[in-house]
Amino acid sequence: MSATQTFEFQAETRQLMDLMIHSIYSNKEIFLRELISNASDAIDKRKFLGLTDKTIIQESNNFIRIEIDKAARRLTLTDTGIGMNRDEVVTNIGTIAKSGTKEILEQMKSAGNAADLIGQFGVGFYSAFMVAEKITMLTRRADSPTGVRWVSTGAGTYTVDEEDKPTVGTTIILDLKPADAENGLPDFCDEFVVESTVKKYSDFIAYPILMKKEVFKTVGEGENAKSEKSIEEATLNSMKPIWTRAKSDVKDEEYNEFYKHLSHDWEDPLKVINYRAEGRIEYVSLLYIPKRAPFDLYYTSFKGGLQLYVKKVLILEKAEELLPRYLRFVKGVVESADLPLNISREILQQDRHIAAVRKGLTTKIISELTALMEKERDKFADFYKEFGPALKEGASTDYEHKEKLSGLLLFASSNDAEKTTTLKEYISRMKPEQKDIYYLSGESRLTLENSPHTESLRAKGYEILYLIDAYDEIVLQNIGEFDGKKFKSASKGELDLADEKQKEKDTEKLKEADKAMGPLLGSLKEHLKDQVKEVKFTSVLVSAPSRVVGEEFDVSPYLEKILSRNGEKVPPRLKTLEINPEHEITKKLFALYDKNPGAAELADYAQILYGHAVIADGGELKDVARFNKALLAVATKGLG
Ligand code: ADP
Ligand code: MG
């Protein structure tokens, strides 16, 4: 026998327990949901591991038992789950692995009213400290000959001991605080309180939740019939899988509770989708769209997937094959009777049924999201903030659903300073002669609004999509077109905006400018020879003196900046510097050049015209020192 060991809780755990112990949160009953949920998970896990690991002793009669000892004010929960060994107890119960716990604790501390947050935050096991002054846990893992005893009063430490436990699984003994119903602490030694709490939160649990309670039976017949009271163990939950029940029979709260159990999320879901496919391939599904994206959703290591049941048996905990990768944020359950019970991962990947299910679910989810977008735009916008990148991934990769997924994308635009737009809405506002959908990417709305590139578009009353997420540019390139309209960057290549008459006029003007001031261009090019490809006059600028323009398929300067910050190599490509011949600075510069083509100031002005254009474009100046030097030289001279 090893001696009793005393451990200190990890700092965050201690804070969490402190909050629980002193909690004035009025929904203290949720502790029971948490403990039952853990027990159910543990039974699932034992079944599961037992399929492949022969050292796991299996159990055919699974249950979760609740016992009440009124005299001792003690509530005991026993399960037939996987149990834990000594190391697992120390890591699982002594520390909090959940991501984001620190942040939530900070919030709780600063909120002043921690009570509200407790209800939202799935505090799991520790929530039992809201109702218990001491917790004892006896547990034995299904591949271990001995058990472990864990005891804590929540005062910063816990003890771990060996325990001679005859059965596999976990027993949690709560020494309850005195009941104080008026202050939100009901008496959990009262069978009625326990039973109604189980019904409220845990009815769908797939294993019987047993408790001894008073039952009344009629004995005798006719005149002699009388009601007799006896104490019997009863099952408190209906155990009916929630996804097979008729939608009209299930309350919203029940759907939400099941979601929390399934996902370990602490918030209600954003949307519940209960979908039954009938016909050639039959299956039932209960899907959830969470409110928030997990922090690691966009990591390659993230594992999504739905629970797959075949004929009421859980076959796979995370069947990723049931959804395309970009929908990995969707949680839920699928049950089908058309699959063999012994289906393996390999078969799953090729199975025709599974492919059909995936297709059906994808179409259903996209149509639900479309309805959300059309009917509840604000809610959809919240969803988009969290999961927008996943939709973009879908629009770029799922050719079959490209049009529908592209239709769900939201963009900032010149049309409205606050509200985002869909592509469809953009098209509905297009000018009659407008052929393309224009976009420009940049760091912020402000840069884009003041960009020289958008001047001529705005002059024509054309709307511009403002791509503030740099990757949107890649997404639009991948999508290629929407509803027959091509996407066109305002900063690349030629914008075919003018009508024939205007074009003629513009060409004429440019010819004149070339004739009158052409040599200036050569001089500027000479001073910028390692920085630009070409210097030429343009007719598209209105108030700006210059802009830099890339080729049709170049990445924008903004995206280039983001990519190189992320360590990606973008091959350097020189751009064209375009000069507004009608701008005052151009005219004065030409006069200077005309007087003395070798004037030293020309080099400084070349840097300023170029630097201004790059900065206005949201790009990064490669040689800031050179630009600054030129700026100071010109400014100093300007003072006389
Ligand atoms: P969560 O359930 O979200 O992981 P909890 O605080 O509820 O967080 O539980 C922490 C961990 O303790 C669980 O993940 C599990 O590994 C372990 N655990 C809790 N209760 C049991 C139990 N009855 N049987 C086996 N393991 C359990
Ligand atoms: Mg839990």
XYZ file of C-alpha atoms and ligand atoms in Angstrom:
668
model
C 0.000 0.000 0.000
C 1.367 3.385 -0.955
C 0.952 6.193 1.533
C -1.481 9.055 1.158
C -0.071 11.733 -1.084
C -1.122 15.356 -0.879
C -1.113 17.490 -4.009
C -1.747 21.135 -4.683
C -4.214 22.098 -7.354
C -2.887 23.991 -10.342
C -3.391 27.754 -9.900
C -6.273 28.041 -12.377
C -8.035 25.059 -10.887
C -7.756 26.646 -7.463
C -9.273 29.875 -8.726
C -12.079 27.994 -10.372
C -12.831 26.029 -7.214
C -12.784 29.195 -5.140
C -15.385 30.642 -7.456
C -17.494 27.510 -7.176
C -17.327 27.361 -3.393
C -18.310 30.964 -2.921
C -20.691 31.015 -5.818
C -23.975 32.788 -5.490
C -25.017 31.366 -8.853
C -28.613 30.308 -8.555
C -28.562 27.386 -10.971
C -26.455 25.153 -8.764
C -28.327 22.068 -9.991
C -26.196 22.014 -13.149
C -23.527 20.134 -11.179
C -25.661 17.026 -11.591
C -25.770 17.415 -15.350
C -21.966 17.729 -15.369
C -21.364 14.621 -13.258
C -23.875 12.553 -15.232
C -22.375 13.746 -18.482
C -18.913 12.672 -17.311
C -20.277 9.280 -16.267
C -21.947 8.779 -19.640
C -18.752 9.790 -21.459
C -16.819 7.311 -19.332
C -19.170 4.447 -20.242
C -18.942 5.368 -23.934
C -15.184 5.382 -23.642
C -15.028 1.986 -21.996
C -17.178 0.440 -24.720
C -15.139 2.088 -27.318
C -11.662 1.234 -26.149
C -12.839 -2.295 -25.471
C -13.488 -2.803 -29.182
C -9.777 -2.781 -29.927
C -8.027 -3.159 -26.567
C -8.447 -6.584 -25.029
C -7.055 -5.501 -21.655
C -10.139 -3.353 -21.111
C -12.644 -5.450 -19.188
C -16.030 -4.987 -20.826
C -19.347 -4.576 -19.087
C -22.699 -5.504 -20.550
C -24.874 -3.983 -17.846
C -24.071 -0.297 -17.873
C -25.728 2.245 -15.598
C -25.329 5.443 -13.627
C -26.625 5.051 -10.074
C -27.597 7.835 -7.726
C -27.865 7.091 -4.006
C -29.106 9.371 -1.290
C -28.192 9.121 2.372
C -30.385 11.665 4.095
C -28.953 11.191 7.578
C -25.388 11.780 6.448
C -26.486 14.393 3.837
C -24.581 12.466 1.252
C -25.221 12.088 -2.485
C -23.363 9.321 -4.317
C -23.028 8.786 -8.075
C -21.680 5.499 -9.375
C -20.931 4.634 -12.976
C -19.710 1.583 -14.870
C -17.406 3.651 -17.043
C -13.748 3.381 -17.935
C -12.525 4.701 -14.572
C -9.155 6.323 -14.031
C -5.746 5.244 -12.826
C -3.655 7.281 -10.410
C -1.915 9.376 -13.072
C -5.165 10.095 -14.840
C -6.783 11.252 -11.632
C -3.935 13.678 -11.025
C -3.982 15.096 -14.558
C -7.717 15.006 -15.272
C -8.983 16.206 -11.928
C -6.034 18.231 -10.635
C -5.554 20.412 -13.697
C -7.764 22.049 -16.280
C -6.772 21.179 -19.797
C -9.575 23.050 -21.465
C -8.426 25.830 -23.709
C -9.590 29.303 -22.909
C -10.027 28.605 -19.205
C -7.608 31.333 -18.232
C -9.448 33.889 -20.330
C -12.777 32.901 -18.859
C -11.413 33.128 -15.344
C -10.128 36.604 -16.075
C -13.562 37.540 -17.355
C -15.204 36.062 -14.286
C -12.935 38.010 -11.980
C -13.410 41.303 -13.752
C -17.118 40.853 -14.423
C -17.923 41.452 -10.778
C -20.882 39.219 -11.304
C -19.204 35.863 -11.761
C -22.499 34.117 -11.169
C -23.794 34.709 -14.682
C -20.661 33.388 -16.254
C -20.637 30.177 -14.268
C -23.814 29.088 -15.969
C -22.334 29.684 -19.372
C -18.988 28.197 -18.702
C -19.037 24.418 -18.500
C -17.126 24.104 -15.289
C -17.468 20.350 -15.361
C -16.408 18.339 -12.384
C -15.602 21.348 -10.195
C -19.191 22.564 -10.299
C -19.861 19.932 -7.618
C -18.126 22.265 -5.174
C -21.154 24.552 -5.467
C -23.176 22.019 -3.488
C -20.612 19.882 -1.641
C -18.230 20.772 1.139
C -16.192 17.653 0.535
C -15.845 15.413 -2.518
C -14.533 11.857 -2.429
C -13.909 10.007 -5.653
C -13.255 6.278 -5.814
C -12.249 5.088 -9.221
C -10.742 2.057 -10.916
C -9.719 1.874 -14.516
C -10.999 -1.009 -16.613
C -7.491 -2.389 -17.137
C -6.245 -1.909 -13.604
C -6.382 -4.321 -10.639
C -6.664 -1.585 -8.035
C -8.481 1.636 -7.478
C -7.690 5.180 -6.383
C -9.252 7.353 -3.683
C -9.251 11.103 -4.279
C -10.452 13.493 -1.596
C -10.725 17.268 -1.470
C -12.554 19.941 0.460
C -11.651 22.429 -2.225
C -9.193 24.256 0.024
C -6.295 24.260 -2.416
C -5.151 20.678 -1.975
C -6.331 17.129 -2.544
C -5.139 13.736 -1.417
C -4.647 10.608 -3.455
C -4.585 7.112 -2.000
C -4.809 3.556 -3.135
C -8.304 2.120 -2.754
C -9.395 -1.461 -2.663
C -12.226 -1.148 -5.146
C -13.948 -4.358 -6.240
C -15.626 -2.954 -9.362
C -14.445 -1.034 -12.384
C -15.761 2.509 -12.805
C -16.139 5.638 -10.727
C -18.029 6.553 -7.583
C -18.322 10.180 -6.567
C -19.426 10.900 -3.011
C -20.633 14.397 -2.245
C -20.900 15.529 1.363
C -23.529 18.146 0.772
C -23.630 21.621 2.228
C -26.717 22.388 4.304
C -29.643 23.031 1.982
C -30.718 26.645 1.677
C -33.511 26.744 -0.873
C -34.195 30.439 -0.343
C -30.656 31.259 -1.404
C -30.637 29.001 -4.408
C -29.417 25.765 -2.883
C -32.156 23.144 -3.068
C -31.920 19.957 -1.051
C -30.245 17.347 -3.214
C -31.074 14.725 -0.602
C -34.645 15.089 -1.764
C -35.499 12.419 -4.351
C -37.957 14.700 -6.046
C -35.343 17.436 -6.545
C -32.865 14.938 -7.959
C -35.390 13.314 -10.259
C -36.641 16.565 -11.742
C -33.083 17.788 -12.262
C -32.199 14.596 -14.119
C -35.322 14.885 -16.279
C -34.562 18.486 -17.053
C -30.943 18.116 -18.133
C -30.121 14.494 -18.731
C -33.166 12.742 -20.104
C -31.459 11.785 -23.370
C -28.500 10.060 -21.675
C -28.231 6.655 -23.338
C -27.648 4.694 -20.120
C -30.157 4.187 -17.322
C -29.843 6.698 -14.501
C -31.036 4.694 -11.513
C -32.300 5.842 -8.141
C -34.264 4.264 -5.306
C -37.525 6.060 -4.755
C -40.961 5.584 -3.323
C -43.362 3.948 -5.714
C -47.036 3.370 -5.169
C -48.582 0.170 -6.380
C -52.132 -1.059 -6.388
C -52.439 -4.432 -4.725
C -55.561 -6.527 -4.449
C -58.630 -6.258 -6.598
C -62.022 -4.635 -6.601
C -63.103 -3.587 -3.133
C -59.905 -4.870 -1.590
C -57.681 -2.862 -3.900
C -55.383 -0.499 -2.085
C -52.350 1.533 -2.810
C -49.154 0.299 -1.244
C -45.962 2.200 -0.880
C -42.631 0.553 -1.522
C -39.093 1.629 -2.218
C -37.789 0.525 -5.594
C -34.991 1.384 -7.897
C -36.355 3.232 -10.901
C -34.887 4.591 -14.105
C -35.212 8.372 -14.116
C -34.432 9.142 -17.750
C -36.303 8.088 -20.880
C -33.015 7.102 -22.640
C -34.706 7.798 -25.926
C -32.201 9.080 -28.454
C -33.243 12.669 -28.950
C -32.615 12.571 -32.709
C -35.223 9.885 -33.282
C -37.956 11.792 -31.465
C -40.409 13.902 -33.437
C -39.331 17.533 -33.642
C -42.617 18.665 -32.139
C -41.999 16.510 -29.049
C -38.629 17.967 -28.216
C -38.255 21.246 -26.376
C -35.592 23.741 -27.420
C -33.906 23.315 -24.037
C -33.655 19.579 -24.594
C -31.943 20.087 -27.927
C -29.609 22.588 -26.289
C -28.776 20.341 -23.346
C -27.975 17.487 -25.677
C -25.715 19.784 -27.640
C -23.805 20.785 -24.512
C -23.381 17.155 -23.561
C -22.229 16.224 -27.035
C -19.870 19.097 -27.692
C -18.694 20.004 -24.191
C -19.588 23.527 -25.207
C -20.864 25.791 -22.455
C -23.118 27.901 -24.612
C -26.309 27.073 -26.439
C -25.821 26.382 -30.139
C -26.536 29.044 -32.743
C -28.692 26.697 -34.776
C -30.199 23.247 -34.508
C -30.809 21.233 -37.668
C -32.913 18.126 -37.320
C -32.935 16.383 -40.664
C -34.368 13.063 -41.695
C -33.619 11.679 -45.151
C -36.086 9.265 -46.604
C -35.991 7.360 -49.837
C -33.233 5.295 -51.348
C -30.906 6.024 -48.479
C -32.412 6.606 -45.079
C -30.807 8.276 -42.123
C -31.600 10.623 -39.295
C -29.371 13.466 -38.261
C -29.280 16.041 -35.527
C -26.782 18.767 -36.343
C -25.664 21.836 -34.477
C -23.931 25.010 -35.529
C -22.053 26.389 -32.522
C -22.038 30.057 -31.601
C -18.265 30.272 -31.424
C -15.402 28.754 -33.334
C -12.944 26.754 -31.234
C -9.534 28.427 -31.144
C -7.941 25.629 -33.181
C -10.619 25.295 -35.889
C -8.300 26.597 -38.554
C -5.307 24.464 -37.570
C -4.591 21.482 -39.777
C -4.579 19.284 -36.688
C -8.230 20.098 -35.920
C -10.478 17.047 -35.995
C -14.103 17.540 -36.801
C -16.651 14.849 -37.471
C -20.054 13.651 -36.372
C -21.031 10.753 -34.169
C -22.135 7.847 -36.311
C -24.718 5.415 -34.985
C -25.802 2.288 -36.751
C -28.961 0.668 -35.365
C -28.628 2.549 -32.055
C -24.996 1.562 -31.545
C -22.317 4.226 -31.520
C -19.878 3.136 -34.225
C -17.632 6.165 -34.538
C -17.114 9.078 -32.213
C -15.757 11.437 -34.872
C -16.645 10.311 -38.369
C -14.992 13.004 -40.467
C -16.181 11.325 -43.648
C -19.746 12.467 -43.004
C -18.999 16.084 -43.860
C -16.623 17.901 -46.179
C -13.607 19.259 -44.320
C -14.750 22.875 -44.494
C -17.875 22.032 -42.479
C -15.782 20.612 -39.636
C -17.322 23.109 -37.212
C -20.702 21.356 -37.371
C -21.414 19.051 -34.431
C -23.977 16.316 -34.178
C -25.162 12.797 -34.677
C -26.071 10.701 -37.695
C -27.884 7.403 -37.412
C -28.364 5.049 -40.312
C -29.701 1.540 -40.493
C -28.184 0.938 -43.920
C -24.613 0.445 -42.769
C -22.987 -2.691 -41.398
C -22.173 -2.598 -37.681
C -18.569 -3.549 -38.195
C -17.765 -0.801 -40.652
C -14.134 0.287 -40.598
C -12.546 3.642 -41.307
C -11.148 2.392 -44.614
C -14.523 1.178 -45.815
C -16.113 4.387 -44.629
C -13.973 6.407 -46.978
C -15.198 4.551 -50.040
C -18.710 3.668 -48.996
C -21.403 4.844 -51.388
C -23.903 5.288 -48.586
C -21.547 7.528 -46.695
C -20.893 9.573 -49.828
C -24.639 10.012 -50.272
C -25.069 11.013 -46.622
C -22.256 13.537 -46.937
C -23.871 15.051 -49.986
C -27.284 15.207 -48.356
C -25.982 16.794 -45.163
C -23.868 19.333 -47.055
C -26.810 20.477 -49.149
C -28.999 20.675 -46.064
C -26.483 22.698 -44.036
C -25.872 25.123 -46.893
C -29.584 25.656 -47.407
C -30.097 26.269 -43.673
C -27.268 28.811 -43.702
C -28.769 30.480 -46.755
C -32.104 30.752 -44.982
C -30.355 32.205 -41.933
C -28.612 34.746 -44.137
C -31.833 35.756 -45.849
C -34.075 35.847 -42.802
C -31.842 36.673 -39.856
C -29.035 38.737 -41.265
C -27.615 39.912 -37.914
C -27.431 36.386 -36.578
C -25.823 35.280 -39.812
C -23.296 38.113 -39.557
C -22.364 36.851 -36.076
C -21.975 33.359 -37.490
C -19.860 34.743 -40.310
C -17.487 36.453 -37.902
C -16.687 33.073 -36.400
C -16.943 30.756 -39.383
C -16.475 33.006 -42.420
C -13.048 31.524 -43.194
C -14.592 28.040 -43.307
C -17.172 29.196 -45.861
C -14.414 30.776 -47.928
C -12.552 27.501 -47.813
C -15.703 25.803 -49.082
C -16.354 28.321 -51.846
C -12.769 27.838 -53.027
C -12.683 24.051 -52.889
C -16.160 22.546 -53.254
C -16.873 22.900 -56.918
C -20.314 21.358 -56.655
C -21.560 23.899 -54.113
C -19.394 26.805 -55.234
C -22.201 29.098 -56.351
C -24.275 28.581 -53.194
C -21.276 28.967 -50.881
C -20.057 32.064 -52.734
C -23.525 33.471 -52.211
C -22.946 33.248 -48.445
C -19.808 35.362 -48.445
C -19.999 38.824 -46.924
C -17.866 41.797 -47.922
C -17.332 45.324 -46.786
C -18.117 47.647 -49.641
C -18.232 51.259 -50.725
C -22.018 50.998 -50.715
C -22.386 51.193 -46.943
C -19.920 52.194 -44.270
C -21.272 49.695 -41.739
C -23.233 46.932 -43.422
C -21.567 44.181 -45.371
C -22.876 43.001 -48.709
C -23.337 39.692 -50.470
C -22.340 39.256 -54.088
C -25.965 39.006 -55.085
C -26.744 42.311 -53.420
C -23.749 43.899 -55.137
C -24.971 42.706 -58.516
C -28.434 44.104 -57.860
C -26.849 47.552 -57.485
C -24.588 47.363 -60.554
C -24.908 50.144 -63.135
C -26.569 49.042 -66.382
C -23.351 49.278 -68.389
C -21.154 47.787 -65.602
C -19.681 44.419 -66.577
C -17.492 43.340 -63.671
C -17.488 43.159 -59.902
C -14.751 45.478 -58.629
C -12.685 44.910 -55.541
C -9.666 46.342 -53.842
C -7.743 44.861 -50.949
C -6.106 46.795 -48.190
C -5.319 47.130 -44.531
C -8.375 49.127 -43.530
C -11.499 50.701 -44.843
C -9.932 54.110 -44.513
C -6.954 53.281 -46.757
C -9.264 51.814 -49.353
C -11.671 54.712 -49.323
C -8.789 57.080 -49.973
C -7.009 54.921 -52.479
C -6.147 56.546 -55.821
C -7.285 53.330 -57.520
C -10.906 53.801 -56.631
C -11.218 57.393 -57.804
C -12.334 56.698 -61.321
C -14.652 53.887 -60.216
C -16.310 56.085 -57.664
C -16.623 58.855 -60.226
C -18.695 56.443 -62.322
C -20.791 55.447 -59.336
C -19.476 51.882 -59.351
C -19.457 49.988 -56.090
C -16.177 48.498 -54.839
C -15.798 45.526 -52.543
C -13.285 46.336 -49.843
C -11.272 43.229 -49.056
C -9.899 43.807 -45.602
C -9.126 40.133 -45.063
C -6.098 39.764 -47.340
C -6.993 36.191 -48.236
C -10.305 37.287 -49.723
C -8.354 38.214 -52.798
C -7.245 34.604 -53.219
C -10.794 33.427 -52.553
C -12.189 35.652 -55.299
C -9.501 34.441 -57.668
C -10.437 30.845 -56.856
C -14.140 31.478 -57.340
C -13.414 33.250 -60.621
C -16.907 34.558 -61.198
C -20.341 34.803 -59.650
C -23.594 34.706 -61.537
C -21.653 35.215 -64.777
C -19.846 38.298 -63.499
C -16.065 38.355 -63.275
C -14.112 39.828 -60.392
C -11.772 42.623 -61.238
C -9.181 44.271 -59.025
C -9.219 48.045 -59.104
C -5.458 48.096 -58.710
C -4.358 45.782 -61.476
C -4.089 46.055 -65.205
C -6.395 48.234 -67.250
C -9.856 49.125 -66.097
C -12.119 49.283 -69.089
C -14.420 51.953 -67.743
C -14.913 54.644 -70.283
C -17.373 54.632 -73.124
C -16.095 54.975 -76.679
C -16.336 58.749 -76.854
C -14.632 59.214 -73.516
C -11.942 56.741 -74.508
C -11.145 58.711 -77.614
C -10.899 61.896 -75.593
C -8.654 60.217 -73.021
C -6.336 58.813 -75.663
C -6.072 62.221 -77.223
C -5.224 63.807 -73.858
C -2.570 61.207 -73.138
C -1.023 61.721 -76.544
C -0.820 65.421 -75.858
C 0.691 64.889 -72.443
C 3.278 62.562 -73.938
C 4.136 65.097 -76.560
C 4.384 67.976 -74.128
C 5.945 66.353 -71.082
C 7.143 62.940 -72.310
C 10.823 63.412 -71.452
C 9.877 63.881 -67.782
C 8.738 60.265 -67.718
C 12.138 59.085 -68.902
C 13.826 61.114 -66.201
C 11.569 59.704 -63.454
C 12.156 56.182 -64.741
C 15.893 56.789 -64.601
C 15.670 57.853 -60.941
C 13.446 54.870 -60.065
C 15.119 52.287 -62.240
C 15.410 49.552 -59.596
C 11.938 50.327 -58.169
C 9.470 50.425 -61.068
C 8.956 48.668 -64.359
C 7.732 51.666 -66.252
C 6.537 55.234 -65.735
C 3.617 56.473 -67.811
C 0.753 58.923 -67.892
C -2.762 57.833 -67.053
C -6.184 59.347 -67.476
C -7.878 57.512 -64.614
C -6.569 59.601 -61.714
C -8.591 62.553 -60.568
C -7.120 64.135 -57.452
C -4.139 61.849 -56.811
C -0.834 62.627 -58.557
C 0.292 59.026 -58.993
C -0.457 55.343 -58.412
C 1.322 52.017 -58.802
C -0.350 49.366 -60.917
C 0.296 45.642 -61.050
C -0.413 43.104 -63.733
C -3.773 41.377 -63.887
C -2.618 38.314 -61.948
C -0.153 39.853 -59.513
C -0.975 39.594 -55.839
C -1.946 42.954 -54.405
C 0.629 44.877 -52.370
C -1.445 44.312 -49.252
C -1.610 40.555 -49.728
C 2.066 40.558 -50.587
C 2.779 42.239 -47.264
C 0.684 39.703 -45.321
C 2.191 36.747 -47.156
C 5.753 37.867 -46.574
C 5.019 38.514 -42.896
C 3.862 34.905 -42.710
C 7.196 33.863 -44.135
C 5.908 33.078 -47.629
C 8.076 34.114 -50.538
C 6.400 36.313 -53.104
C 8.599 36.722 -56.182
C 9.372 40.437 -56.476
C 7.604 41.990 -59.409
C 8.177 45.573 -60.397
C 5.053 47.617 -60.951
C 4.206 50.453 -63.252
C 4.102 53.989 -61.836
C 1.286 55.959 -63.377
C 1.330 59.753 -63.294
C -1.649 62.089 -63.465
C -0.636 64.613 -66.178
C -3.205 67.120 -64.983
C -1.986 67.299 -61.428
C -0.288 70.499 -60.367
C 2.798 68.696 -59.086
C 3.287 67.087 -62.492
C 3.089 70.393 -64.281
C 5.493 72.090 -61.881
C 7.843 69.156 -62.024
C 7.922 69.345 -65.771
C 8.718 73.063 -65.603
C 11.626 72.245 -63.304
C 12.821 69.504 -65.627
C 12.415 71.730 -68.649
C 14.661 74.374 -67.106
C 17.308 71.923 -65.985
C 16.989 68.216 -66.868
C 19.879 67.477 -64.503
C 18.267 69.173 -61.456
C 19.148 67.300 -58.272
C 15.618 67.728 -56.825
C 14.174 65.490 -59.561
C 15.528 62.428 -57.754
C 13.730 63.442 -54.539
C 10.441 64.138 -56.321
C 10.620 60.787 -58.070
C 10.907 59.087 -54.651
C 7.971 61.070 -53.294
C 5.645 60.337 -56.215
C 6.532 56.673 -55.986
C 6.416 56.411 -52.169
C 3.075 58.186 -52.009
C 1.602 55.711 -54.484
C 2.914 52.648 -52.653
C 1.659 53.831 -49.264
C -1.745 54.798 -50.646
C -1.929 51.281 -52.033
C -1.419 49.666 -48.640
C 1.945 48.309 -49.701
C 5.241 48.331 -47.886
C 8.005 50.717 -48.889
C 11.162 48.670 -49.314
C 13.451 51.605 -48.649
C 11.800 53.850 -46.107
C 15.045 55.717 -45.362
C 15.347 56.825 -48.964
C 11.760 58.049 -49.018
C 12.128 59.917 -45.738
C 15.331 61.574 -46.875
C 13.636 62.809 -50.044
C 10.614 64.003 -48.101
C 12.725 66.016 -45.660
C 14.863 67.496 -48.418
C 11.805 68.684 -50.344
C 10.042 69.925 -47.243
C 13.091 71.884 -46.070
C 13.430 73.473 -49.450
C 9.778 74.398 -49.424
C 10.372 76.547 -46.334
C 12.600 78.741 -48.408
P -14.708 17.558 -19.355
O -15.783 16.544 -19.110
O -15.214 18.712 -20.162
O -13.452 16.968 -19.903
P -14.693 17.699 -16.498
O -14.168 18.683 -15.512
O -16.149 17.415 -16.403
O -14.312 18.220 -17.932
O -13.909 16.342 -16.324
C -12.508 16.327 -16.424
C -12.000 14.982 -16.826
O -12.051 14.067 -15.723
C -12.782 14.281 -17.907
O -12.375 14.686 -19.183
C -12.445 12.813 -17.652
O -11.204 12.483 -18.235
C -12.295 12.755 -16.156
N -13.518 12.272 -15.518
C -14.439 13.022 -14.891
N -15.440 12.246 -14.430
C -15.149 10.969 -14.794
C -15.798 9.694 -14.615
N -16.969 9.575 -13.986
N -15.174 8.613 -15.118
C -13.984 8.709 -15.765
N -13.350 9.865 -15.963
C -13.915 10.982 -15.483
Mg -17.480 16.980 -18.099
